[in-house]
PDB file of C-alpha atoms in Angstrom:
ATOM      1  CA  MET A1140     104.180 113.761 134.562  1.00 46.00           C
ATOM      2  CA  SER A1141     101.523 111.077 134.538  1.00 49.00           C
ATOM      3  CA  THR A1142     102.981 107.775 133.309  1.00 46.00           C
ATOM      4  CA  ARG A1143      99.519 106.319 132.766  1.00 47.00           C
ATOM      5  CA  LEU A1144      98.452 109.218 130.526  1.00 55.00           C
ATOM      6  CA  LEU A1145     101.620 108.924 128.455  1.00 55.00           C
ATOM      7  CA  ASP A1146     101.133 105.184 128.159  1.00 58.00           C
ATOM      8  CA  ASP A1147      97.667 105.826 126.727  1.00 57.00           C
ATOM      9  CA  VAL A1148      99.177 108.026 124.022  1.00 55.00           C
ATOM     10  CA  ALA A1149     102.101 105.697 123.351  1.00 52.00           C
ATOM     11  CA  ALA A1150      99.705 102.823 122.769  1.00 54.00           C
ATOM     12  CA  VAL A1151      98.277 104.504 119.668  1.00 51.00           C
ATOM     13  CA  ASN A1152     101.279 106.347 118.234  1.00 51.00           C
ATOM     14  CA  LEU A1153     104.571 105.639 116.547  1.00 51.00           C
ATOM     15  CA  PRO A1154     107.774 105.681 118.632  1.00 51.00           C
ATOM     16  CA  ARG A1155     109.261 108.435 116.433  1.00 66.00           C
ATOM     17  CA  GLN A1156     106.641 110.962 117.530  1.00 73.00           C
ATOM     18  CA  PHE A1157     106.365 109.581 121.040  1.00 77.00           C
ATOM     19  CA  GLY A1158     110.007 110.286 121.887  1.00 84.00           C
ATOM     20  CA  LEU A1159     109.627 113.945 120.992  1.00 89.00           C
ATOM     21  CA  LEU A1160     106.220 114.058 122.661  1.00 88.00           C
ATOM     22  CA  GLU A1161     107.714 112.836 125.927  1.00 89.00           C
ATOM     23  CA  LYS A1162     110.593 115.309 125.713  1.00 93.00           C
ATOM     24  CA  THR A1163     108.269 118.233 124.966  1.00 94.00           C
ATOM     25  CA  ILE A1164     106.004 117.404 127.889  1.00 93.00           C
ATOM     26  CA  GLU A1165     109.007 117.214 130.192  1.00 94.00           C
ATOM     27  CA  VAL A1166     110.345 120.596 129.055  1.00 95.00           C
ATOM     28  CA  ILE A1167     107.065 122.511 129.132  1.00 95.00           C
ATOM     29  CA  GLY A1168     105.840 120.775 132.274  1.00 93.00           C
ATOM     30  CA  ARG A1169     108.805 122.168 134.239  1.00 93.00           C
ATOM     31  CA  SER A1170     107.292 125.639 134.087  1.00 94.00           C
ATOM     32  CA  SER A1171     105.360 126.612 137.188  1.00 92.00           C
ATOM     33  CA  ALA A1172     103.111 128.651 134.874  1.00 94.00           C
ATOM     34  CA  VAL A1173     101.721 125.490 133.253  1.00 95.00           C
ATOM     35  CA  HIS A1174      98.559 123.960 134.684  1.00 94.00           C
ATOM     36  CA  SER A1175      98.188 121.053 132.231  1.00 95.00           C
ATOM     37  CA  LEU A1176      99.085 119.737 128.795  1.00 95.00           C
ATOM     38  CA  HIS A1177      96.809 117.966 126.319  1.00 94.00           C
ATOM     39  CA  VAL A1178      97.415 116.465 122.879  1.00 91.00           C
ATOM     40  CA  ARG A1179      94.903 116.697 120.072  1.00 87.00           C
ATOM     41  CA  GLY A1180      94.660 115.898 116.386  1.00 74.00           C
ATOM     42  CA  SER A1181      96.066 112.684 114.934  1.00 64.00           C
ATOM     43  CA  LEU A1182      98.168 111.874 117.998  1.00 66.00           C
ATOM     44  CA  ALA A1183      95.108 111.891 120.233  1.00 62.00           C
ATOM     45  CA  ALA A1184      93.010 110.021 117.663  1.00 60.00           C
ATOM     46  CA  GLY A1185      95.602 107.326 117.020  1.00 63.00           C
ATOM     47  CA  THR A1186      95.858 108.136 113.304  1.00 58.00           C
ATOM     48  CA  ALA A1187      99.360 109.645 113.308  1.00 63.00           C
ATOM     49  CA  ASP A1188     101.882 108.741 110.624  1.00 64.00           C
ATOM     50  CA  ARG A1189     105.619 109.425 110.505  1.00 67.00           C
ATOM     51  CA  LEU A1190     104.979 113.005 109.304  1.00 66.00           C
ATOM     52  CA  SER A1191     102.342 113.939 111.861  1.00 75.00           C
ATOM     53  CA  ASP A1192     102.590 117.069 113.969  1.00 83.00           C
ATOM     54  CA  LEU A1193     102.737 117.153 117.739  1.00 91.00           C
ATOM     55  CA  ASP A1194      99.630 119.167 118.476  1.00 92.00           C
ATOM     56  CA  PHE A1195      99.408 120.448 122.066  1.00 94.00           C
ATOM     57  CA  ILE A1196      97.048 122.517 124.135  1.00 96.00           C
ATOM     58  CA  VAL A1197      99.040 124.222 126.897  1.00 97.00           C
ATOM     59  CA  ALA A1198      96.877 125.495 129.749  1.00 96.00           C
ATOM     60  CA  VAL A1199      98.613 128.359 131.559  1.00 95.00           C
ATOM     61  CA  HIS A1200      97.554 129.973 134.830  1.00 94.00           C
ATOM     62  CA  ASP A1201      95.949 133.298 133.936  1.00 93.00           C
ATOM     63  CA  PRO A1202      98.366 135.564 135.864  1.00 92.00           C
ATOM     64  CA  ASP A1203     101.328 133.778 134.223  1.00 94.00           C
ATOM     65  CA  PHE A1204      99.974 133.804 130.666  1.00 95.00           C
ATOM     66  CA  GLY A1205     101.886 136.865 129.425  1.00 95.00           C
ATOM     67  CA  PRO A1206     105.229 135.974 131.065  1.00 95.00           C
ATOM     68  CA  PHE A1207     104.980 132.406 129.727  1.00 96.00           C
ATOM     69  CA  LEU A1208     104.488 133.614 126.155  1.00 97.00           C
ATOM     70  CA  ARG A1209     107.424 136.012 126.466  1.00 96.00           C
ATOM     71  CA  VAL A1210     109.831 133.161 127.228  1.00 96.00           C
ATOM     72  CA  LEU A1211     108.263 130.535 124.941  1.00 97.00           C
ATOM     73  CA  ASP A1212     110.642 131.091 122.003  1.00 97.00           C
ATOM     74  CA  THR A1213     113.656 130.882 124.301  1.00 96.00           C
ATOM     75  CA  LEU A1214     112.306 127.763 125.995  1.00 96.00           C
ATOM     76  CA  MET A1215     111.667 125.994 122.699  1.00 97.00           C
ATOM     77  CA  SER A1216     115.024 126.931 121.175  1.00 96.00           C
ATOM     78  CA  THR A1217     117.270 126.257 124.171  1.00 96.00           C
ATOM     79  CA  GLU A1218     115.545 123.142 125.511  1.00 96.00           C
ATOM     80  CA  LEU A1219     114.220 121.515 122.336  1.00 96.00           C
ATOM     81  CA  GLY A1220     116.424 123.038 119.636  1.00 95.00           C
ATOM     82  CA  ALA A1221     113.644 124.751 117.655  1.00 96.00           C
ATOM     83  CA  LEU A1222     115.198 126.150 114.478  1.00 96.00           C
ATOM     84  CA  LEU A1223     113.041 129.265 114.245  1.00 96.00           C
ATOM     85  CA  PRO A1224     110.986 131.512 116.500  1.00 96.00           C
ATOM     86  CA  GLY A1225     107.429 130.297 116.822  1.00 97.00           C
ATOM     87  CA  TRP A1226     105.100 131.280 113.992  1.00 96.00           C
ATOM     88  CA  ARG A1227     101.938 132.919 115.316  1.00 94.00           C
ATOM     89  CA  ASP A1228      99.532 130.479 113.720  1.00 91.00           C
ATOM     90  CA  THR A1229      96.841 132.010 111.500  1.00 88.00           C
ATOM     91  CA  ILE A1230      95.398 128.633 110.464  1.00 88.00           C
ATOM     92  CA  VAL A1231      94.296 127.378 113.874  1.00 85.00           C
ATOM     93  CA  ALA A1232      90.767 128.325 114.899  1.00 84.00           C
ATOM     94  CA  ARG A1233      90.321 131.178 117.361  1.00 88.00           C
ATOM     95  CA  MET A1234      89.288 129.422 120.569  1.00 87.00           C
ATOM     96  CA  GLY A1235      90.302 131.912 123.242  1.00 90.00           C
ATOM     97  CA  GLY A1236      94.065 131.431 123.210  1.00 95.00           C
ATOM     98  CA  LEU A1237      97.090 131.870 120.943  1.00 97.00           C
ATOM     99  CA  GLY A1238      98.626 129.290 118.602  1.00 96.00           C
ATOM    100  CA  TYR A1239     102.315 128.957 117.750  1.00 97.00           C
ATOM    101  CA  VAL A1240     104.125 126.561 115.398  1.00 97.00           C
ATOM    102  CA  PHE A1241     107.720 125.452 115.969  1.00 97.00           C
ATOM    103  CA  LEU A1242     110.016 123.345 113.782  1.00 96.00           C
ATOM    104  CA  VAL A1243     112.126 121.041 115.960  1.00 95.00           C
ATOM    105  CA  PRO A1244     114.823 118.559 114.899  1.00 93.00           C
ATOM    106  CA  HIS A1245     114.469 115.066 116.337  1.00 89.00           C
ATOM    107  CA  GLU A1246     116.191 111.856 115.262  1.00 84.00           C
ATOM    108  CA  LYS A1247     117.648 113.476 112.132  1.00 85.00           C
ATOM    109  CA  SER A1248     114.259 114.763 110.952  1.00 87.00           C
ATOM    110  CA  LEU A1249     112.409 118.046 111.307  1.00 91.00           C
ATOM    111  CA  HIS A1250     109.117 117.845 113.183  1.00 92.00           C
ATOM    112  CA  GLN A1251     106.327 120.341 113.635  1.00 94.00           C
ATOM    113  CA  ILE A1252     105.133 121.170 117.143  1.00 95.00           C
ATOM    114  CA  ASP A1253     101.899 123.147 117.384  1.00 95.00           C
ATOM    115  CA  LEU A1254     101.304 124.783 120.747  1.00 96.00           C
ATOM    116  CA  TYR A1255      97.951 126.332 121.487  1.00 96.00           C
ATOM    117  CA  ALA A1256      98.417 128.335 124.684  1.00 97.00           C
ATOM    118  CA  VAL A1257      95.205 129.024 126.572  1.00 96.00           C
ATOM    119  CA  PRO A1258      94.535 130.617 129.966  1.00 95.00           C
ATOM    120  CA  VAL A1259      93.120 128.144 132.471  1.00 94.00           C
ATOM    121  CA  SER A1260      89.945 130.209 132.709  1.00 92.00           C
ATOM    122  CA  ARG A1261      89.175 129.298 129.078  1.00 92.00           C
ATOM    123  CA  LEU A1262      90.430 125.718 129.106  1.00 93.00           C
ATOM    124  CA  ASP A1263      87.043 124.010 129.393  1.00 91.00           C
ATOM    125  CA  THR A1264      85.794 125.797 126.275  1.00 91.00           C
ATOM    126  CA  VAL A1265      88.860 124.751 124.267  1.00 92.00           C
ATOM    127  CA  LEU A1266      88.707 121.131 125.440  1.00 92.00           C
ATOM    128  CA  ALA A1267      85.036 120.917 124.505  1.00 90.00           C
ATOM    129  CA  ARG A1268      85.911 121.956 120.957  1.00 90.00           C
ATOM    130  CA  THR A1269      89.012 119.811 120.478  1.00 88.00           C
ATOM    131  CA  LYS A1270      88.399 116.535 122.343  1.00 82.00           C
ATOM    132  CA  ALA A1271      92.032 116.579 123.415  1.00 88.00           C
ATOM    133  CA  MET A1272      93.708 113.890 125.514  1.00 89.00           C
ATOM    134  CA  PRO A1273      95.387 114.953 128.787  1.00 90.00           C
ATOM    135  CA  VAL A1274      99.081 114.055 129.097  1.00 90.00           C
ATOM    136  CA  TYR A1275     100.259 116.202 132.013  1.00 91.00           C
ATOM    137  CA  GLN A1276      98.639 117.733 135.076  1.00 91.00           C
ATOM    138  CA  ALA A1277     100.565 119.896 137.532  1.00 88.00           C
ATOM    139  CA  GLU A1278     100.245 119.119 141.217  1.00 80.00           C
ATOM    140  CA  GLY A1279      98.107 121.420 143.324  1.00 71.00           C
ATOM    141  CA  GLU A1280      95.326 123.719 142.229  1.00 69.00           C
ATOM    142  CA  ARG A1281      95.080 127.442 141.668  1.00 63.00           C
ATOM    143  CA  SER A1282      91.966 129.434 140.982  1.00 61.00           C
ATOM    144  CA  ALA A1283      91.101 129.930 137.301  1.00 63.00           C
ATOM    145  CA  ARG A1284      90.192 133.596 137.263  1.00 70.00           C
ATOM    146  CA  ASN A1285      89.793 135.462 134.023  1.00 69.00           C
ATOM    147  CA  SER A1286      91.341 138.906 133.823  1.00 74.00           C
ATOM    148  CA  GLN A1287      90.921 141.810 131.442  1.00 80.00           C
ATOM    149  CA  GLN A1288      94.698 141.889 131.054  1.00 87.00           C
ATOM    150  CA  VAL A1289      94.732 138.360 129.591  1.00 92.00           C
ATOM    151  CA  ASP A1290      91.820 139.221 127.298  1.00 90.00           C
ATOM    152  CA  TRP A1291      93.642 142.326 126.083  1.00 92.00           C
ATOM    153  CA  LEU A1292      96.895 140.422 125.525  1.00 94.00           C
ATOM    154  CA  ILE A1293      95.194 137.790 123.375  1.00 94.00           C
ATOM    155  CA  SER A1294      93.142 140.238 121.300  1.00 94.00           C
ATOM    156  CA  SER A1295      96.026 142.680 120.792  1.00 94.00           C
ATOM    157  CA  THR A1296      98.377 139.859 119.772  1.00 94.00           C
ATOM    158  CA  LEU A1297      95.876 138.521 117.250  1.00 93.00           C
ATOM    159  CA  ASP A1298      95.352 142.010 115.798  1.00 92.00           C
ATOM    160  CA  ARG A1299      99.021 143.047 115.706  1.00 91.00           C
ATOM    161  CA  PRO A1300     100.573 143.179 112.222  1.00 92.00           C
ATOM    162  CA  TYR A1301     103.375 140.731 111.514  1.00 95.00           C
ATOM    163  CA  THR A1302     106.976 141.935 111.332  1.00 96.00           C
ATOM    164  CA  THR A1303     109.112 141.039 108.307  1.00 97.00           C
ATOM    165  CA  GLN A1304     110.935 138.393 110.364  1.00 97.00           C
ATOM    166  CA  GLU A1305     107.638 136.846 111.457  1.00 97.00           C
ATOM    167  CA  LEU A1306     106.499 136.730 107.834  1.00 98.00           C
ATOM    168  CA  LEU A1307     109.742 135.068 106.793  1.00 98.00           C
ATOM    169  CA  VAL A1308     109.210 132.460 109.513  1.00 98.00           C
ATOM    170  CA  GLU A1309     105.646 131.984 108.231  1.00 98.00           C
ATOM    171  CA  ILE A1310     106.959 131.279 104.724  1.00 98.00           C
ATOM    172  CA  LEU A1311     109.413 128.682 106.040  1.00 97.00           C
ATOM    173  CA  VAL A1312     106.822 126.962 108.250  1.00 97.00           C
ATOM    174  CA  LEU A1313     104.353 126.836 105.376  1.00 97.00           C
ATOM    175  CA  GLY A1314     107.058 125.325 103.185  1.00 96.00           C
ATOM    176  CA  HIS A1315     107.508 122.522 105.707  1.00 95.00           C
ATOM    177  CA  MET A1316     103.744 121.981 105.880  1.00 95.00           C
ATOM    178  CA  ILE A1317     103.386 121.887 102.086  1.00 96.00           C
ATOM    179  CA  HIS A1318     106.177 119.326 101.847  1.00 94.00           C
ATOM    180  CA  LYS A1319     104.144 117.013 104.100  1.00 92.00           C
ATOM    181  CA  ARG A1320     101.005 117.575 102.001  1.00 94.00           C
ATOM    182  CA  ILE A1321     102.902 116.620  98.854  1.00 95.00           C
ATOM    183  CA  ALA A1322     104.289 113.476 100.511  1.00 91.00           C
ATOM    184  CA  ARG A1323     100.770 112.450 101.537  1.00 91.00           C
ATOM    185  CA  GLY A1324      99.160 113.315  98.216  1.00 94.00           C
ATOM    186  CA  GLN A1325      96.903 115.943  99.849  1.00 95.00           C
ATOM    187  CA  ARG A1326      96.507 118.048  96.716  1.00 96.00           C
ATOM    188  CA  TYR A1327      93.767 120.392  97.896  1.00 97.00           C
ATOM    189  CA  ILE A1328      95.521 121.260 101.142  1.00 96.00           C
ATOM    190  CA  ALA A1329      98.821 121.712  99.294  1.00 97.00           C
ATOM    191  CA  TYR A1330      97.048 124.172  96.986  1.00 97.00           C
ATOM    192  CA  ALA A1331      95.592 126.131  99.929  1.00 97.00           C
ATOM    193  CA  GLU A1332      98.887 126.282 101.796  1.00 97.00           C
ATOM    194  CA  MET A1333     100.807 127.315  98.677  1.00 97.00           C
ATOM    195  CA  PHE A1334      98.404 130.226  98.256  1.00 97.00           C
ATOM    196  CA  ALA A1335      99.033 131.077 101.930  1.00 97.00           C
ATOM    197  CA  LEU A1336     102.781 131.070 101.201  1.00 97.00           C
ATOM    198  CA  HIS A1337     102.230 133.449  98.265  1.00 97.00           C
ATOM    199  CA  THR A1338     100.181 135.711 100.531  1.00 97.00           C
ATOM    200  CA  ALA A1339     102.889 135.689 103.207  1.00 97.00           C
ATOM    201  CA  ALA A1340     105.449 136.724 100.583  1.00 97.00           C
ATOM    202  CA  LYS A1341     103.173 139.562  99.460  1.00 98.00           C
ATOM    203  CA  ASN A1342     102.703 140.623 103.065  1.00 97.00           C
ATOM    204  CA  LEU A1343     106.466 140.591 103.616  1.00 97.00           C
ATOM    205  CA  ILE A1344     106.949 142.986 100.697  1.00 97.00           C
ATOM    206  CA  LYS A1345     104.266 145.301 102.045  1.00 97.00           C
ATOM    207  CA  ALA A1346     105.610 145.171 105.616  1.00 97.00           C
ATOM    208  CA  ALA A1347     109.114 145.997 104.365  1.00 97.00           C
ATOM    209  CA  LEU A1348     108.388 148.556 101.641  1.00 96.00           C
ATOM    210  CA  ALA A1349     104.946 149.989 102.482  1.00 95.00           C
ATOM    211  CA  PRO A1350     104.463 149.504 106.240  1.00 93.00           C
ATOM    212  CA  GLY A1351     101.786 152.195 106.427  1.00 88.00           C
ATOM    213  CA  SER A1352      99.764 150.805 103.528  1.00 91.00           C
ATOM    214  CA  ALA A1353      96.139 151.909 103.443  1.00 89.00           C
ATOM    215  CA  PHE A1354      95.182 149.207 100.942  1.00 93.00           C
ATOM    216  CA  TYR A1355      93.771 145.798 101.727  1.00 92.00           C
ATOM    217  CA  GLY A1356      95.299 142.511 100.625  1.00 92.00           C
ATOM    218  CA  TRP A1357      96.523 142.404  97.037  1.00 95.00           C
ATOM    219  CA  TYR A1358      95.050 145.769  95.986  1.00 95.00           C
ATOM    220  CA  GLN A1359      97.233 148.558  94.560  1.00 94.00           C
ATOM    221  CA  LEU A1360     100.517 146.652  94.809  1.00 94.00           C
ATOM    222  CA  ALA A1361     101.969 147.998  91.591  1.00 93.00           C
ATOM    223  CA  GLU A1362     100.848 151.557  92.320  1.00 94.00           C
ATOM    224  CA  GLU A1363     102.099 151.547  95.903  1.00 94.00           C
ATOM    225  CA  ILE A1364     105.228 149.382  95.803  1.00 95.00           C
ATOM    226  CA  GLY A1365     106.313 149.621  92.170  1.00 93.00           C
ATOM    227  CA  THR A1366     107.449 153.244  92.445  1.00 92.00           C
ATOM    228  CA  THR A1367     111.053 152.427  93.391  1.00 94.00           C
ATOM    229  CA  PRO A1368     113.670 150.127  91.812  1.00 95.00           C
ATOM    230  CA  ILE A1369     113.679 147.779  94.812  1.00 96.00           C
ATOM    231  CA  GLY A1370     109.891 147.745  94.801  1.00 96.00           C
ATOM    232  CA  ARG A1371     109.728 146.842  91.112  1.00 96.00           C
ATOM    233  CA  GLN A1372     112.326 144.114  91.569  1.00 96.00           C
ATOM    234  CA  SER A1373     110.423 142.722  94.549  1.00 96.00           C
ATOM    235  CA  LEU A1374     107.184 142.655  92.564  1.00 96.00           C
ATOM    236  CA  ALA A1375     109.003 140.841  89.771  1.00 96.00           C
ATOM    237  CA  ASP A1376     110.044 138.218  92.323  1.00 95.00           C
ATOM    238  CA  LEU A1377     106.429 137.995  93.498  1.00 97.00           C
ATOM    239  CA  ASP A1378     105.269 137.544  89.883  1.00 97.00           C
ATOM    240  CA  ARG A1379     107.657 134.619  89.486  1.00 96.00           C
ATOM    241  CA  LEU A1380     106.394 133.120  92.725  1.00 96.00           C
ATOM    242  CA  ILE A1381     102.672 133.319  91.990  1.00 96.00           C
ATOM    243  CA  SER A1382     103.218 132.052  88.423  1.00 95.00           C
ATOM    244  CA  SER A1383     104.348 128.673  89.748  1.00 90.00           C
ATOM    245  CA  GLN A1384     102.155 125.571  89.717  1.00 89.00           C
ATOM    246  CA  PRO A1385      99.050 126.041  91.907  1.00 92.00           C
ATOM    247  CA  ILE A1386      99.289 122.426  93.106  1.00 95.00           C
ATOM    248  CA  PRO A1387     103.009 121.941  93.695  1.00 96.00           C
ATOM    249  CA  ASP A1388     105.224 118.905  93.549  1.00 95.00           C
ATOM    250  CA  SER A1389     108.546 118.747  95.416  1.00 93.00           C
ATOM    251  CA  ARG A1390     110.467 120.552  92.678  1.00 94.00           C
ATOM    252  CA  ASP A1391     107.847 123.301  92.504  1.00 96.00           C
ATOM    253  CA  LEU A1392     108.077 123.778  96.266  1.00 96.00           C
ATOM    254  CA  THR A1393     111.878 123.959  96.193  1.00 94.00           C
ATOM    255  CA  ALA A1394     111.701 126.573  93.431  1.00 95.00           C
ATOM    256  CA  ALA A1395     109.032 128.551  95.316  1.00 96.00           C
ATOM    257  CA  LEU A1396     111.082 128.632  98.511  1.00 96.00           C
ATOM    258  CA  THR A1397     114.151 129.737  96.559  1.00 95.00           C
ATOM    259  CA  ILE A1398     112.209 132.612  95.005  1.00 96.00           C
ATOM    260  CA  ALA A1399     110.630 133.555  98.343  1.00 97.00           C
ATOM    261  CA  LEU A1400     114.038 133.706 100.015  1.00 96.00           C
ATOM    262  CA  GLU A1401     115.436 135.799  97.166  1.00 96.00           C
ATOM    263  CA  LEU A1402     112.464 138.126  97.552  1.00 96.00           C
ATOM    264  CA  ALA A1403     113.022 138.362 101.301  1.00 97.00           C
ATOM    265  CA  GLU A1404     116.742 139.015 100.813  1.00 96.00           C
ATOM    266  CA  ARG A1405     115.880 141.880  98.496  1.00 95.00           C
ATOM    267  CA  ALA A1406     113.017 143.472 100.426  1.00 96.00           C
ATOM    268  CA  ALA A1407     113.966 142.650 104.037  1.00 96.00           C
ATOM    269  CA  PRO A1408     117.689 141.744 104.179  1.00 96.00           C
ATOM    270  CA  ASP A1409     117.931 142.236 107.956  1.00 96.00           C
ATOM    271  CA  ALA A1410     115.239 139.608 108.563  1.00 96.00           C
ATOM    272  CA  VAL A1411     117.141 137.106 106.403  1.00 96.00           C
ATOM    273  CA  ALA A1412     120.474 137.948 108.051  1.00 96.00           C
ATOM    274  CA  ASP A1413     119.055 137.336 111.528  1.00 95.00           C
ATOM    275  CA  LEU A1414     117.825 133.870 110.508  1.00 96.00           C
ATOM    276  CA  ARG A1415     120.538 132.866 108.050  1.00 95.00           C
ATOM    277  CA  THR A1416     121.964 129.984 110.113  1.00 95.00           C
ATOM    278  CA  ALA A1417     118.473 128.671 110.829  1.00 95.00           C
ATOM    279  CA  ILE A1418     117.536 128.908 107.134  1.00 95.00           C
ATOM    280  CA  THR A1419     120.585 126.842 106.165  1.00 94.00           C
ATOM    281  CA  ALA A1420     119.629 124.134 108.677  1.00 94.00           C
ATOM    282  CA  TYR A1421     115.983 124.279 107.574  1.00 94.00           C
ATOM    283  CA  ARG A1422     116.871 123.639 103.927  1.00 89.00           C
ATOM    284  CA  HIS A1423     119.056 120.683 104.937  1.00 88.00           C
ATOM    285  CA  TYR A1424     116.201 119.067 106.865  1.00 85.00           C
ATOM    286  CA  LEU A1425     113.687 119.761 104.114  1.00 79.00           C
ATOM    287  CA  GLU A1426     115.878 117.920 101.633  1.00 76.00           C
ATOM    288  CA  GLN A1427     115.906 114.873 103.939  1.00 68.00           C
ATOM    289  CA  MET A1428     112.103 114.563 104.188  1.00 63.00           C
TER     290      MET A1428
END
């Protein structure tokens, strides 16, 4: 770890984020698969507040890219205490890698860590687009050779449909993000992310009750899903959810998350059961924000 690089970041950021930043760099930097780490966004720009994300670019040696991603959830949960598996980020721009969002407790608060994993062969392109600040560089050099296997892994991961558990994680991550938007008074972004939460709930219903759906987006929901009692009940939950305030306040968000979890319990009970302990902890932290 480069002390000078960390000092540069510490000089423009609050201690609350810096402590978790330092810990995250230490944990991820232990992996021999990692070539370098960079921070971007408000941390790199010096505009972070107490709610700001830790936004990383993780450059991974091309041959190690797949194995690194396979252990990333375990690494983040065992070493940093991430509450949930990483959400495969659909908001981040497609820059040649894969983005994941983790919710990590630190100093009695829940923080968001965004990891954009990129093969070393594509790192220069990503850095040119993000103006990220380097915070860790592994010793030694290895050739940055692009492989068709890495290309296939990235494209197939981006194209793969979400599972019900992944969609439940998406709902919870979006809830955390919306809470920050409300606290900052970012009404337009809160509106956009609330619509994304509604869409994730719709997608969860479809993944659970109509996994082979031939219809796009919100089309034919009643005709396709409303043919069974559980389908009709799930659509009633979805109606309640999308009838909430388009620009939420804290009470609206709490109500929306309650409805979304009830919907998930009804349509995909196994997904909820697998994450029940994490959901309980998540709601505790959300109440403390």
